mmCIF file of C-alpha atoms in Angstrom:
data_model
loop_
_atom_site.group_PDB
_atom_site.id
_atom_site.type_symbol
_atom_site.label_atom_id
_atom_site.label_comp_id
_atom_site.label_asym_id
_atom_site.label_seq_id
_atom_site.Cartn_x
_atom_site.Cartn_y
_atom_site.Cartn_z
ATOM 1 C CA MET A 1 123.618 180.095 115.206
ATOM 2 C CA ASP A 2 127.646 177.847 115.722
ATOM 3 C CA TYR A 3 130.602 178.456 113.622
ATOM 4 C CA SER A 4 132.421 175.935 115.973
ATOM 5 C CA TYR A 5 133.590 174.077 112.645
ATOM 6 C CA ILE A 6 136.172 176.541 111.781
ATOM 7 C CA PHE A 7 138.258 175.012 114.282
ATOM 8 C CA ARG A 8 138.094 171.862 112.852
ATOM 9 C CA SER A 9 139.851 173.341 109.791
ATOM 10 C CA ALA A 10 142.426 176.015 110.737
ATOM 11 C CA LEU A 11 144.233 176.265 113.779
ATOM 12 C CA PRO A 12 143.960 179.937 115.655
ATOM 13 C CA ASP A 13 146.588 182.612 115.771
ATOM 14 C CA TYR A 14 145.310 184.491 119.093
ATOM 15 C CA GLY A 15 147.692 187.170 119.222
ATOM 16 C CA THR A 16 145.811 187.710 115.711
ATOM 17 C CA PHE A 17 142.408 188.123 116.809
ATOM 18 C CA ALA A 18 142.304 192.332 118.658
ATOM 19 C CA ALA A 19 143.595 193.253 115.321
ATOM 20 C CA PHE A 20 140.156 191.173 113.487
ATOM 21 C CA GLY A 21 138.312 193.918 116.123
ATOM 22 C CA PHE A 22 137.705 190.935 119.291
ATOM 23 C CA GLU A 23 137.872 192.039 122.839
ATOM 24 C CA LYS A 24 139.819 189.769 126.177
ATOM 25 C CA GLN A 25 136.832 188.474 128.437
ATOM 26 C CA ASP A 26 137.020 186.209 130.980
ATOM 27 C CA GLU A 27 135.432 183.719 129.373
ATOM 28 C CA GLY A 28 136.732 183.846 126.255
ATOM 29 C CA TYR A 29 136.719 186.783 123.160
ATOM 30 C CA ILE A 30 133.883 189.260 121.565
ATOM 31 C CA CYS A 31 133.523 191.047 118.629
ATOM 32 C CA ARG A 32 131.031 193.080 116.924
ATOM 33 C CA LYS A 33 130.946 194.052 113.465
ATOM 34 C CA ALA A 34 127.455 195.831 111.641
ATOM 35 C CA LEU A 35 126.176 194.199 108.360
ATOM 36 C CA GLY A 36 126.351 196.904 105.958
ATOM 37 C CA ASP A 37 124.084 199.772 105.973
ATOM 38 C CA THR A 38 121.251 197.387 106.876
ATOM 39 C CA GLY A 39 121.345 199.199 111.095
ATOM 40 C CA PHE A 40 121.648 195.127 112.159
ATOM 41 C CA TYR A 41 124.782 193.619 113.944
ATOM 42 C CA ALA A 42 126.474 190.257 114.438
ATOM 43 C CA LEU A 43 127.820 189.769 118.003
ATOM 44 C CA ILE A 44 130.957 186.345 117.408
ATOM 45 C CA ARG A 45 131.618 185.051 120.261
ATOM 46 C CA VAL A 46 134.934 182.553 120.488
ATOM 47 C CA HIS A 47 134.535 179.869 123.944
ATOM 48 C CA GLY A 48 136.896 177.333 124.095
ATOM 49 C CA GLU A 49 136.313 175.451 120.762
ATOM 50 C CA ARG A 50 133.200 177.222 120.215
ATOM 51 C CA ILE A 51 131.952 179.631 117.544
ATOM 52 C CA THR A 52 128.839 181.501 117.865
ATOM 53 C CA ALA A 53 127.630 184.052 115.928
ATOM 54 C CA GLU A 54 124.097 186.769 116.962
ATOM 55 C CA VAL A 55 122.177 188.925 114.630
ATOM 56 C CA TYR A 56 120.102 192.133 116.705
ATOM 57 C CA GLU A 57 119.351 195.288 114.958
ATOM 58 C CA LYS A 58 119.993 198.245 116.422
ATOM 59 C CA SER A 59 117.867 200.544 118.295
ATOM 60 C CA ALA A 60 115.559 203.667 116.718
ATOM 61 C CA ASP A 61 117.182 205.675 119.390
ATOM 62 C CA GLY A 62 120.288 204.599 120.402
ATOM 63 C CA THR A 63 118.747 203.660 124.379
ATOM 64 C CA SER A 64 116.417 201.169 124.258
ATOM 65 C CA PRO A 65 117.805 197.748 123.922
ATOM 66 C CA ASP A 66 118.777 196.463 120.583
ATOM 67 C CA SER A 67 116.099 193.814 119.165
ATOM 68 C CA LYS A 68 118.265 190.292 118.325
ATOM 69 C CA TYR A 69 117.239 188.683 115.291
ATOM 70 C CA ALA A 70 115.448 185.633 116.069
ATOM 71 C CA LEU A 71 114.773 184.663 112.129
ATOM 72 C CA PHE A 72 118.909 184.409 111.847
ATOM 73 C CA ASP A 73 118.762 180.910 114.614
ATOM 74 C CA VAL A 74 116.073 179.181 112.036
ATOM 75 C CA LYS A 75 117.176 176.978 109.752
ATOM 76 C CA SER A 76 113.640 176.996 107.932
ATOM 77 C CA ALA A 77 113.288 180.827 107.915
ATOM 78 C CA ASN A 78 113.924 182.017 104.284
ATOM 79 C CA GLY A 79 113.514 185.207 101.317
ATOM 80 C CA ALA A 80 116.113 186.933 100.772
ATOM 81 C CA PHE A 81 116.771 189.816 103.535
ATOM 82 C CA VAL A 82 117.840 186.926 105.841
ATOM 83 C CA ALA A 83 120.010 185.505 103.052
ATOM 84 C CA GLY A 84 121.456 188.986 102.774
ATOM 85 C CA ILE A 85 122.198 188.448 106.148
ATOM 86 C CA ARG A 86 123.190 185.807 106.681
ATOM 87 C CA ALA A 87 125.637 186.028 103.233
ATOM 88 C CA GLN A 88 127.678 188.725 105.037
ATOM 89 C CA VAL A 89 128.080 187.201 108.220
ATOM 90 C CA GLN A 90 129.923 184.494 106.506
ATOM 91 C CA GLU A 91 131.793 186.647 105.449
ATOM 92 C CA ILE A 92 133.181 187.857 108.002
ATOM 93 C CA MET A 93 133.329 184.491 108.690
ATOM 94 C CA ASN A 94 135.896 183.670 105.789
ATOM 95 C CA ASP A 95 137.454 186.703 106.681
ATOM 96 C CA PHE A 96 138.230 185.675 110.272
ATOM 97 C CA ARG A 97 139.456 182.282 109.207
ATOM 98 C CA ALA A 98 141.649 182.870 106.560
ATOM 99 C CA ARG A 99 142.844 186.348 108.739
ATOM 100 C CA CYS A 100 143.203 184.689 112.566
ATOM 101 C CA PHE A 101 143.488 181.110 111.769
ATOM 102 C CA GLU A 102 146.332 178.837 110.271
ATOM 103 C CA SER A 103 144.697 176.245 107.725
ATOM 104 C CA GLY A 104 145.383 173.844 104.517
ATOM 105 C CA ASP A 105 145.116 170.109 104.848
ATOM 106 C CA TRP A 106 146.962 166.909 104.899
ATOM 107 C CA LYS A 107 145.406 165.889 101.886
ATOM 108 C CA GLU A 108 148.921 165.444 99.116
ATOM 109 C CA ARG A 109 150.958 164.602 102.056
ATOM 110 C CA TYR A 110 149.153 162.161 103.454
ATOM 111 C CA ILE A 111 148.963 161.079 100.361
ATOM 112 C CA SER A 112 152.541 160.764 99.927
ATOM 113 C CA TYR A 113 152.888 159.168 103.399
ATOM 114 C CA ILE A 114 151.391 155.802 102.342
ATOM 115 C CA GLU A 115 152.685 155.970 98.585
ATOM 116 C CA ARG A 116 156.098 156.260 100.460
ATOM 117 C CA GLU A 117 155.367 153.569 103.826
ATOM 118 C CA PHE A 118 153.653 150.764 101.888
ATOM 119 C CA GLY A 119 154.830 150.899 98.338
ATOM 120 C CA CYS A 120 151.315 151.341 97.208
ATOM 121 C CA THR A 121 149.451 153.724 94.905
ATOM 122 C CA ALA A 122 146.175 155.275 94.925
ATOM 123 C CA GLU A 123 143.335 153.812 93.236
ATOM 124 C CA TYR A 124 139.618 155.907 91.995
ATOM 125 C CA PRO A 125 136.842 153.789 91.749
ATOM 126 C CA TRP A 126 134.274 154.862 91.428
ATOM 127 C CA ALA A 127 136.451 158.448 88.664
ATOM 128 C CA ALA A 128 134.296 159.072 85.924
ATOM 129 C CA PRO A 129 135.460 157.793 82.956
ATOM 130 C CA GLN A 130 136.910 159.845 80.045
ATOM 131 C CA GLU A 131 134.391 159.933 77.773
ATOM 132 C CA ALA A 132 131.961 161.400 80.658
ATOM 133 C CA GLN A 133 133.888 163.121 82.137
ATOM 134 C CA GLY A 134 131.871 166.601 83.524
ATOM 135 C CA THR A 135 129.370 164.356 85.115
ATOM 136 C CA LYS A 136 131.261 162.701 87.760
ATOM 137 C CA ASP A 137 129.664 161.850 90.738
ATOM 138 C CA ARG A 138 130.303 163.079 94.273
ATOM 139 C CA TYR A 139 132.935 160.016 95.190
ATOM 140 C CA ALA A 140 134.199 160.557 91.771
ATOM 141 C CA ASP A 141 137.705 162.124 93.888
ATOM 142 C CA ALA A 142 137.521 158.897 96.443
ATOM 143 C CA ALA A 143 141.293 157.278 96.825
ATOM 144 C CA VAL A 144 141.545 154.385 98.278
ATOM 145 C CA PHE A 145 144.492 152.434 99.450
ATOM 146 C CA ARG A 146 144.397 148.761 99.550
ATOM 147 C CA CYS A 147 146.284 145.487 100.979
ATOM 148 C CA PRO A 148 148.246 142.661 99.355
ATOM 149 C CA ASN A 149 144.638 140.841 100.340
ATOM 150 C CA GLN A 150 143.191 143.790 97.892
ATOM 151 C CA LYS A 151 141.628 145.003 100.858
ATOM 152 C CA TRP A 152 141.338 148.626 101.364
ATOM 153 C CA PHE A 153 142.815 150.211 104.755
ATOM 154 C CA ALA A 154 142.135 153.716 103.846
ATOM 155 C CA LEU A 155 139.386 155.851 101.881
ATOM 156 C CA ILE A 156 140.192 159.955 101.588
ATOM 157 C CA MET A 157 137.094 161.537 100.895
ATOM 158 C CA ASN A 158 135.624 164.663 99.847
ATOM 159 C CA ILE A 159 132.121 165.570 102.381
ATOM 160 C CA ARG A 160 131.059 167.963 104.297
ATOM 161 C CA TYR A 161 131.500 169.150 108.325
ATOM 162 C CA LYS A 162 127.137 168.727 108.897
ATOM 163 C CA ASN A 163 128.077 164.788 107.669
ATOM 164 C CA LEU A 164 130.676 164.781 111.096
ATOM 165 C CA GLY A 165 127.514 166.313 112.904
ATOM 166 C CA LEU A 166 128.812 169.752 112.535
ATOM 167 C CA GLU A 167 126.719 173.186 112.076
ATOM 168 C CA SER A 168 128.699 173.719 107.751
ATOM 169 C CA ASP A 169 127.950 173.324 104.203
ATOM 170 C CA GLU A 170 131.223 173.258 103.815
ATOM 171 C CA GLY A 171 133.360 170.563 102.585
ATOM 172 C CA VAL A 172 136.668 169.001 104.225
ATOM 173 C CA SER A 173 138.304 165.583 103.620
ATOM 174 C CA VAL A 174 138.650 162.634 105.343
ATOM 175 C CA VAL A 175 139.942 159.483 105.804
ATOM 176 C CA ASN A 176 138.296 156.861 106.440
ATOM 177 C CA LEU A 177 140.452 153.932 108.937
ATOM 178 C CA LYS A 178 139.759 151.179 110.643
ATOM 179 C CA ALA A 179 140.301 150.557 114.556
ATOM 180 C CA ASP A 180 140.602 148.955 117.573
ATOM 181 C CA PRO A 181 136.328 148.328 118.091
ATOM 182 C CA ASP A 182 137.586 148.473 121.943
ATOM 183 C CA LYS A 183 138.714 151.824 121.223
ATOM 184 C CA ILE A 184 136.954 153.617 118.737
ATOM 185 C CA GLN A 185 134.953 155.223 121.739
ATOM 186 C CA GLU A 186 138.186 156.723 123.366
ATOM 187 C CA LEU A 187 139.464 157.519 120.177
ATOM 188 C CA THR A 188 136.802 159.045 118.579
ATOM 189 C CA ASP A 189 137.238 162.944 120.428
ATOM 190 C CA LYS A 190 134.697 164.689 117.509
ATOM 191 C CA LYS A 191 137.156 167.605 116.876
ATOM 192 C CA SER A 192 139.586 165.897 114.185
ATOM 193 C CA VAL A 193 138.352 161.763 114.688
ATOM 194 C CA PHE A 194 134.478 160.848 114.499
ATOM 195 C CA PRO A 195 132.046 157.941 114.234
ATOM 196 C CA ALA A 196 132.658 156.666 110.848
ATOM 197 C CA TRP A 197 130.272 158.265 108.062
ATOM 198 C CA HIS A 198 129.282 155.948 105.398
ATOM 199 C CA MET A 199 130.822 152.920 107.610
ATOM 200 C CA ASN A 200 130.417 150.534 110.085
ATOM 201 C CA LYS A 201 130.360 152.469 112.442
ATOM 202 C CA LYS A 202 131.648 149.866 115.429
ATOM 203 C CA HIS A 203 135.864 148.702 113.162
ATOM 204 C CA TRP A 204 136.062 152.138 111.834
ATOM 205 C CA ILE A 205 136.550 155.512 112.253
ATOM 206 C CA THR A 206 136.649 159.348 110.265
ATOM 207 C CA VAL A 207 140.066 161.094 111.105
ATOM 208 C CA LEU A 208 140.164 164.811 109.237
ATOM 209 C CA LEU A 209 143.107 166.251 106.353
ATOM 210 C CA THR A 210 142.914 169.430 107.604
ATOM 211 C CA ARG A 211 146.181 170.196 110.354
ATOM 212 C CA VAL A 212 143.788 170.448 114.047
ATOM 213 C CA THR A 213 144.806 166.674 113.585
ATOM 214 C CA ASP A 214 148.204 165.564 114.400
ATOM 215 C CA PHE A 215 149.887 164.299 111.623
ATOM 216 C CA ASP A 216 152.235 161.636 113.900
ATOM 217 C CA THR A 217 148.603 159.990 115.179
ATOM 218 C CA LEU A 218 147.370 160.061 111.664
ATOM 219 C CA CYS A 219 150.028 158.274 110.434
ATOM 220 C CA GLU A 220 149.551 155.634 113.673
ATOM 221 C CA LEU A 221 146.161 155.338 113.012
ATOM 222 C CA THR A 222 146.807 154.211 109.522
ATOM 223 C CA ARG A 223 149.253 151.640 110.035
ATOM 224 C CA ARG A 224 147.142 149.865 112.607
ATOM 225 C CA SER A 225 143.769 150.662 110.234
ATOM 226 C CA ARG A 226 146.927 148.878 107.737
ATOM 227 C CA GLU A 227 147.203 145.741 110.666
ATOM 228 C CA LEU A 228 143.770 145.027 111.038
ATOM 229 C CA VAL A 229 143.029 145.235 107.469
ATOM 230 C CA ALA A 230 145.598 142.439 106.523
ATOM 231 C CA GLY A 231 145.066 140.606 109.086
ATOM 232 C CA LYS A 232 148.201 141.327 111.625
ATOM 233 C CA GLN A 233 147.135 141.435 115.678
#
């Protein structure tokens, strides 16, 4: 199973990998973690910016090859046991990120930058009215920043990594920005900049507001978005 989304949410501190249990190999790092007293273990590999995990069952006699637990990788497989195995592996991955990565996001700093740089404040057009608090929809926290012509140049949302084609149900803060159509393919590295989610991909991009995104680049993309939306070439 793929857990590479971790590289999209935080910066690795490779110096801490050994303490977590990883061994350095020619093609990256490998780590073996027991899954409780189930007789199963997770084999975690880090190669470049790719993180994968496979689950194996220890052989009964200790001499035969261990058996790969194939159901772990079958998304449609369900049941209490496979769900428990997946939950344990996810806990290991969460611990791995917490101990070996520098996490956090740019959201608050980014909002402050926009307000200071462009003299505008965030609008929350989909926020629930006061009397309907507790029933807000998924876009209730989405923030819009507008040009003087009232068209927005930045839309900040909380979505899931899987909305961007990554293998994770975790949430992430992003911003949709307008970009030059002839540069969009060059900009979308699918690491921190992606084809626009929920907007016209010919004119807009989605940028992660995580620490993997260079903040200066984020500001530059935002300035260009505002120029395009305001009609300044």
